[in-house]
Short mmCIF file of C-alpha atoms in Angstrom, two decimals:
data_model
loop_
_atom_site.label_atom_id
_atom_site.label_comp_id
_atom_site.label_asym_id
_atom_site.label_seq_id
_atom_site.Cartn_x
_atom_site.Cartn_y
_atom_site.Cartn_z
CA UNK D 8 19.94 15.05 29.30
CA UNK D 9 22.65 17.88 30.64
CA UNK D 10 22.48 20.85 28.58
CA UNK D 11 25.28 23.14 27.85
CA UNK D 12 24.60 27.30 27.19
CA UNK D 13 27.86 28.70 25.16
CA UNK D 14 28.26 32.02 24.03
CA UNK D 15 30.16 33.29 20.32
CA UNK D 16 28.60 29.42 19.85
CA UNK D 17 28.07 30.18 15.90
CA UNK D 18 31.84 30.29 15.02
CA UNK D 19 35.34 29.79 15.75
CA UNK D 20 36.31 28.07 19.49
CA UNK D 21 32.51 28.68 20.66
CA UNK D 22 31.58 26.80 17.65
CA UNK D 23 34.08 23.78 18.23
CA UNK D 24 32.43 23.83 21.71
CA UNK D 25 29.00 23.04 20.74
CA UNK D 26 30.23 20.49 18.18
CA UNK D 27 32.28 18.16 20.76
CA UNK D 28 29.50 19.09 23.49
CA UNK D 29 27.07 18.17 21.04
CA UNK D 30 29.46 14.62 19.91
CA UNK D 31 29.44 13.77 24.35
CA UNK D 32 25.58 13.88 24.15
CA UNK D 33 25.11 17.50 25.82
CA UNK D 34 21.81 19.76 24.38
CA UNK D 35 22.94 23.30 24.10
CA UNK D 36 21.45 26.77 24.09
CA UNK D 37 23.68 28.89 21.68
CA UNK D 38 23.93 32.67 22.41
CA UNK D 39 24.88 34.79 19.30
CA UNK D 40 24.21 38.16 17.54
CA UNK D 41 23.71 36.87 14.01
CA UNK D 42 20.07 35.02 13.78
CA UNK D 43 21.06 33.51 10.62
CA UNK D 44 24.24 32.34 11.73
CA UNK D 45 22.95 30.87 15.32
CA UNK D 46 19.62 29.19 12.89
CA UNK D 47 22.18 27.47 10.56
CA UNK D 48 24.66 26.17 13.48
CA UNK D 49 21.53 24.44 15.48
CA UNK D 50 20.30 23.35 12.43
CA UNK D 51 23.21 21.41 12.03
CA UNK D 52 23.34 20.21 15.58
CA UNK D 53 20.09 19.31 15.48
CA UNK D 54 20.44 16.53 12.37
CA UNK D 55 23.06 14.96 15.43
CA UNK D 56 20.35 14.25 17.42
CA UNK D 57 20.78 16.91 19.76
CA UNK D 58 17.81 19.20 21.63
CA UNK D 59 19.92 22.93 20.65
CA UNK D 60 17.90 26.16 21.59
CA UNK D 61 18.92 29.49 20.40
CA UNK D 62 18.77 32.55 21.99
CA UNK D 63 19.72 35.60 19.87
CA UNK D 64 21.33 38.50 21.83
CA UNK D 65 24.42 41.28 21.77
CA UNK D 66 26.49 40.51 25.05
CA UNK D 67 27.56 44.30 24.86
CA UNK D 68 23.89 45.03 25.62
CA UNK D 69 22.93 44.37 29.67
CA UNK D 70 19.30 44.31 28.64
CA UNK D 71 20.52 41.31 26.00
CA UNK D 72 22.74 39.92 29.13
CA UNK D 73 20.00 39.85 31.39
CA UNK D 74 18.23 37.99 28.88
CA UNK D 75 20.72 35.38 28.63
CA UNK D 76 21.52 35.31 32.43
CA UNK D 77 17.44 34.75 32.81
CA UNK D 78 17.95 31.99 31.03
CA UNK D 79 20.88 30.56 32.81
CA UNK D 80 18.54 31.01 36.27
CA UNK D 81 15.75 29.34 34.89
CA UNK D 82 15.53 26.18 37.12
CA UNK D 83 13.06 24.65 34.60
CA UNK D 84 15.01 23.97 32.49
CA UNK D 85 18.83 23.66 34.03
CA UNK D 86 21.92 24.74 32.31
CA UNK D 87 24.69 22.20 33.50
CA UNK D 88 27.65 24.23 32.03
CA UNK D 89 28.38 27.41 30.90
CA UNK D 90 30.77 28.19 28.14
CA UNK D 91 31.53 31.83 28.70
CA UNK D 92 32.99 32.47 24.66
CA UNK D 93 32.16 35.53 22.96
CA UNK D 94 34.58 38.13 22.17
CA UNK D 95 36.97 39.95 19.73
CA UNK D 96 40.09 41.70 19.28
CA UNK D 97 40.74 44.94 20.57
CA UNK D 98 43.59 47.27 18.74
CA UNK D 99 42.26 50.56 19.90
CA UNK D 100 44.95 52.49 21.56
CA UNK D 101 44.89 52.94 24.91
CA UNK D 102 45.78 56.48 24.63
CA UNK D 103 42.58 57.17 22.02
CA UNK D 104 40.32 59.91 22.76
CA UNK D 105 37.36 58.06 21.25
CA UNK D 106 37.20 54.86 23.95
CA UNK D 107 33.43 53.57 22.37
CA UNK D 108 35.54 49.98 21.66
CA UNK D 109 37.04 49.72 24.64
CA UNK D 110 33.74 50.23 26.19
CA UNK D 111 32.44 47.53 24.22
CA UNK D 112 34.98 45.09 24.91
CA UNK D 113 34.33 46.06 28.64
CA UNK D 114 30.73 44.89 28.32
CA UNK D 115 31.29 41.85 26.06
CA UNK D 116 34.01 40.33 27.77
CA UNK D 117 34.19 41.62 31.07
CA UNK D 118 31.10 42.29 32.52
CA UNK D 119 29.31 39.49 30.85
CA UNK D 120 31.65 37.29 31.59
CA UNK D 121 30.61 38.72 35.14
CA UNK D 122 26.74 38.77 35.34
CA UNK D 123 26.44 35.51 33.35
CA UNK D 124 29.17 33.65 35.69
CA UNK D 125 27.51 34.95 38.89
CA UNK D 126 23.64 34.01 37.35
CA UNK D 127 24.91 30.49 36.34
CA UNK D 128 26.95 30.27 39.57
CA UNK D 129 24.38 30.68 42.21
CA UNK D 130 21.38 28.36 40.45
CA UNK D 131 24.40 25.36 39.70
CA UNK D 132 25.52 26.12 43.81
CA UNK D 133 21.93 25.52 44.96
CA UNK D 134 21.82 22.33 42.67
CA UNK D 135 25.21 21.47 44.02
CA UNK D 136 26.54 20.44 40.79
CA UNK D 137 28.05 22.49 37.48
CA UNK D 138 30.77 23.73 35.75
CA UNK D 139 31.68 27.05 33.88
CA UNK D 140 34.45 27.61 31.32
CA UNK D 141 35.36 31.33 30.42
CA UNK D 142 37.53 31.32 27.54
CA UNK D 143 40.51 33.75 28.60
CA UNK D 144 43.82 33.63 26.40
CA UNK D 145 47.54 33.62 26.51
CA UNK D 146 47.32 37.41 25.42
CA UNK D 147 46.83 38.05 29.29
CA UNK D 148 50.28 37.51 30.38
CA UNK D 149 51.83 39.58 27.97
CA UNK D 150 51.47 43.70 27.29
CA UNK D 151 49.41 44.22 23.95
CA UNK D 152 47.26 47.15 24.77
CA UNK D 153 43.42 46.68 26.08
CA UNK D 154 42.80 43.04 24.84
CA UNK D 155 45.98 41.93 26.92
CA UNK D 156 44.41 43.54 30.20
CA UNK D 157 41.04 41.93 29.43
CA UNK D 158 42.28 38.37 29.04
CA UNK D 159 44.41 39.09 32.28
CA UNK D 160 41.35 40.02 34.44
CA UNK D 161 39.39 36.81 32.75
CA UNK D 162 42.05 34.79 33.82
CA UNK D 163 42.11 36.50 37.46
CA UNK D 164 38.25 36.40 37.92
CA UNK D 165 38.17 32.86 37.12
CA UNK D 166 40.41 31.32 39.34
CA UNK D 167 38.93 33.72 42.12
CA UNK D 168 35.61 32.18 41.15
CA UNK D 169 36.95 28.83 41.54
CA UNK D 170 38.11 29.90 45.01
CA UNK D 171 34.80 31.50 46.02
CA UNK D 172 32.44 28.17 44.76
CA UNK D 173 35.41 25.80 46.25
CA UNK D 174 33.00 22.84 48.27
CA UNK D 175 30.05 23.40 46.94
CA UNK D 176 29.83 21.25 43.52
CA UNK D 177 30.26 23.98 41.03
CA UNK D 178 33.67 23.86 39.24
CA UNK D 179 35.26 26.68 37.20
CA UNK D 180 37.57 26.45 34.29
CA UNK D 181 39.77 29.17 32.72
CA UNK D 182 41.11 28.03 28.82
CA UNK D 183 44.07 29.91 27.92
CA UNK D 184 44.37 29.24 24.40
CA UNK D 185 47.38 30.78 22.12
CA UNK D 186 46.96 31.29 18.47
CA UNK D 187 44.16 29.28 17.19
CA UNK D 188 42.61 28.42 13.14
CA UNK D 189 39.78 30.04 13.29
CA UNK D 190 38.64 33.55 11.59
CA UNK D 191 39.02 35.40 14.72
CA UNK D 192 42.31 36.52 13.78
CA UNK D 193 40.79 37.87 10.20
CA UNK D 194 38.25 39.31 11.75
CA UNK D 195 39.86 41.16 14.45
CA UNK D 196 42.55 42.57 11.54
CA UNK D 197 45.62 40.88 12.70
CA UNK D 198 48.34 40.18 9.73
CA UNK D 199 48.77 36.08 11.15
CA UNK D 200 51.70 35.14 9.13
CA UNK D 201 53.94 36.94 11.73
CA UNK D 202 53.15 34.50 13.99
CA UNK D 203 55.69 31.06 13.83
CA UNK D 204 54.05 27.94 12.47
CA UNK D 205 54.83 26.09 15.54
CA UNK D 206 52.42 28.60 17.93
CA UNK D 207 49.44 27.68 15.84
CA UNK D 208 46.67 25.75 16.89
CA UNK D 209 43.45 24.31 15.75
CA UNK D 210 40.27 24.44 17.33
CA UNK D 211 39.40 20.84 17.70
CA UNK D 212 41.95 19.47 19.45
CA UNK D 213 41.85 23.22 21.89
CA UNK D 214 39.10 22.61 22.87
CA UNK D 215 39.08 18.81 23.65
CA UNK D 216 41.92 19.53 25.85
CA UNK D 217 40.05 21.91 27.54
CA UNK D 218 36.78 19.66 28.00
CA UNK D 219 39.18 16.69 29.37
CA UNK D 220 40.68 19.48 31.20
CA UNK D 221 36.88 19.97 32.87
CA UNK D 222 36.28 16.10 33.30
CA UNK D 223 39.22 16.79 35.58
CA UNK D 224 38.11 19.39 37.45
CA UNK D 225 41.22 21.40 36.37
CA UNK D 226 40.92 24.77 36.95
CA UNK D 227 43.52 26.24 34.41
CA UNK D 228 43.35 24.73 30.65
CA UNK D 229 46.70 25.89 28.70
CA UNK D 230 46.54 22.66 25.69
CA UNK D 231 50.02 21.45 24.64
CA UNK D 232 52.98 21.13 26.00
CA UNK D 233 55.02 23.90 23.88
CA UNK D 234 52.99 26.60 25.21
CA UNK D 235 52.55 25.79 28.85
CA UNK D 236 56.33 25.71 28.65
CA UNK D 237 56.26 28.99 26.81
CA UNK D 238 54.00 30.72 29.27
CA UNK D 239 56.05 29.16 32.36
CA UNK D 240 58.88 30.99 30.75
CA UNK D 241 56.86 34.51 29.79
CA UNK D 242 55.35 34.55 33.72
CA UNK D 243 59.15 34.32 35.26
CA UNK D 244 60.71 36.51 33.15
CA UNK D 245 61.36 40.25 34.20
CA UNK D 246 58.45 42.43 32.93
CA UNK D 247 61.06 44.53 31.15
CA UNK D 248 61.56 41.75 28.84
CA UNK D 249 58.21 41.00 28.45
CA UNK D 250 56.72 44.28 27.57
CA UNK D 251 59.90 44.43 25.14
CA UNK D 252 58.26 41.16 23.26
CA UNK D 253 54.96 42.48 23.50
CA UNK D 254 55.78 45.36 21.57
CA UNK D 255 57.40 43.56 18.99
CA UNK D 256 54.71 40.81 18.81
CA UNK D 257 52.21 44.08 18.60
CA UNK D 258 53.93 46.22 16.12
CA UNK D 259 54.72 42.81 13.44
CA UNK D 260 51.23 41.32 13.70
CA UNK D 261 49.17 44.57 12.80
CA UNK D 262 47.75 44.59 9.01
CA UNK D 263 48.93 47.50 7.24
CA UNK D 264 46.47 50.68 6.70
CA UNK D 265 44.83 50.21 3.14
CA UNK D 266 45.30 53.23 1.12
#
């Protein structure tokens, strides 16, 4: 049986993933920081039937992400897809003398997205089958700070990736979700009752778009209809406008400071 490795697999979009992977028959090896969290997801998994491994690791350390990338090398035991998830919100200015979080969102969701993309491309390439999925977002058209540039280099890297393993087997997926259900947004600090009812989305039906979306070999997932038309309309208009919504998306979204 095809296993699936997905990282941030313990909650929110990562989790969806290794619930419908899990549904289509796929084992999994879930990457998280919290042990408890990653035992009590596969625990779960596992009542479905499924073979799920865990492998407990902080993607902002490389010894931790040469763990994981070990892992996706290890030709005993093949990893058919990679689900490139973790990450969090990054409100940090860019001006801030004190740049320790944008370092770690560097490492988390940048250069992991990297080293574990290049470790699972080269062992799927000599199999001459595979896909990988790195979980960008619609943040990376727009202008909100650090996260914004992030998503925007996800985005690039993965369709560059696609370019580079074109003809040999391996196919790569970018998802481009919006606003989605899950507790990132609570996490992360964002005030989400800015954002318009009709914007939000939920996780399960994300992410099945996104694994039909891999079924046909589609290199850029953006789920419903409303927001590709929305993002069709944010990547023509003039950058003046758009920085102009950004900051107004930015400055209505953020929680205020508790006293």
């Amino acid at each position: 049986m095809a296993t699936a490795l997905v990282t941030g697999g313990t909650s929110g979009i990562g989790a969806e993933f290794a619930r419908q992977l899990a549904a289509r028959g796929w084992d999994l090896v879930l990457v998280a920081r919290d042990a408890t969290r990653l035992d009590d997801t596969a625990a779960a998994l596992r009542a479905t039937g499924r073979r799920v491994e865990v492998l407990s690791a902080d993607l902002g350390d490389r010894s931790d992400v040469d763990r994981v990338a070990a892992r996706l090398a290890d030709e005993a035991s093949p990893v058919e897809l990679l689900v490139n998830n973790a990450g969090f919100g990054v409100h940090t200015p860019l001006t801030s003398e004190d740049v320790a979080t944008h370092d770690a969102a560097f490492e988390v969701m940048v250069r992991s997205v990297l080293v574990l993309s290049g470790s699972a491309a080269r062992a799927m390439r000599l199999r001459g089958r595979g896909r990988i999925v790195n979980v960008s977002s619609t943040a990376g058209f727009m202008t909100m700070g650090g996260y914004s540039a992030i998503k925007a280099w996800v985005t690039s890297f993965s369709e560059s990736l696609s370019v580079e393993l074109a003809g040999t087997g391996v196919g790569v997926t970018v998802l481009l979700p919006g606003w989605v259900k899950t507790e990132f947004h609570q996490r992360a600090g964002i005030r989400s009752s800015s954002i318009p009812n009709a914007l939000w989305l939920g996780a399960e039906p994300l992410v099945a778009a996104c694994l039909r979306d891999v079924d046909d070999n589609k290199v850029v997932s953006m789920p419903t209809v409303r927001y590709r038309v929305l993002f069709w309309l944010v990547r023509h208009a003039p950058r003046s406008v758009v920085r102009r919504v950004s900051g107004a998306i930015s400055s209505s979204r953020r929680k205020p400071a508790e006293s």
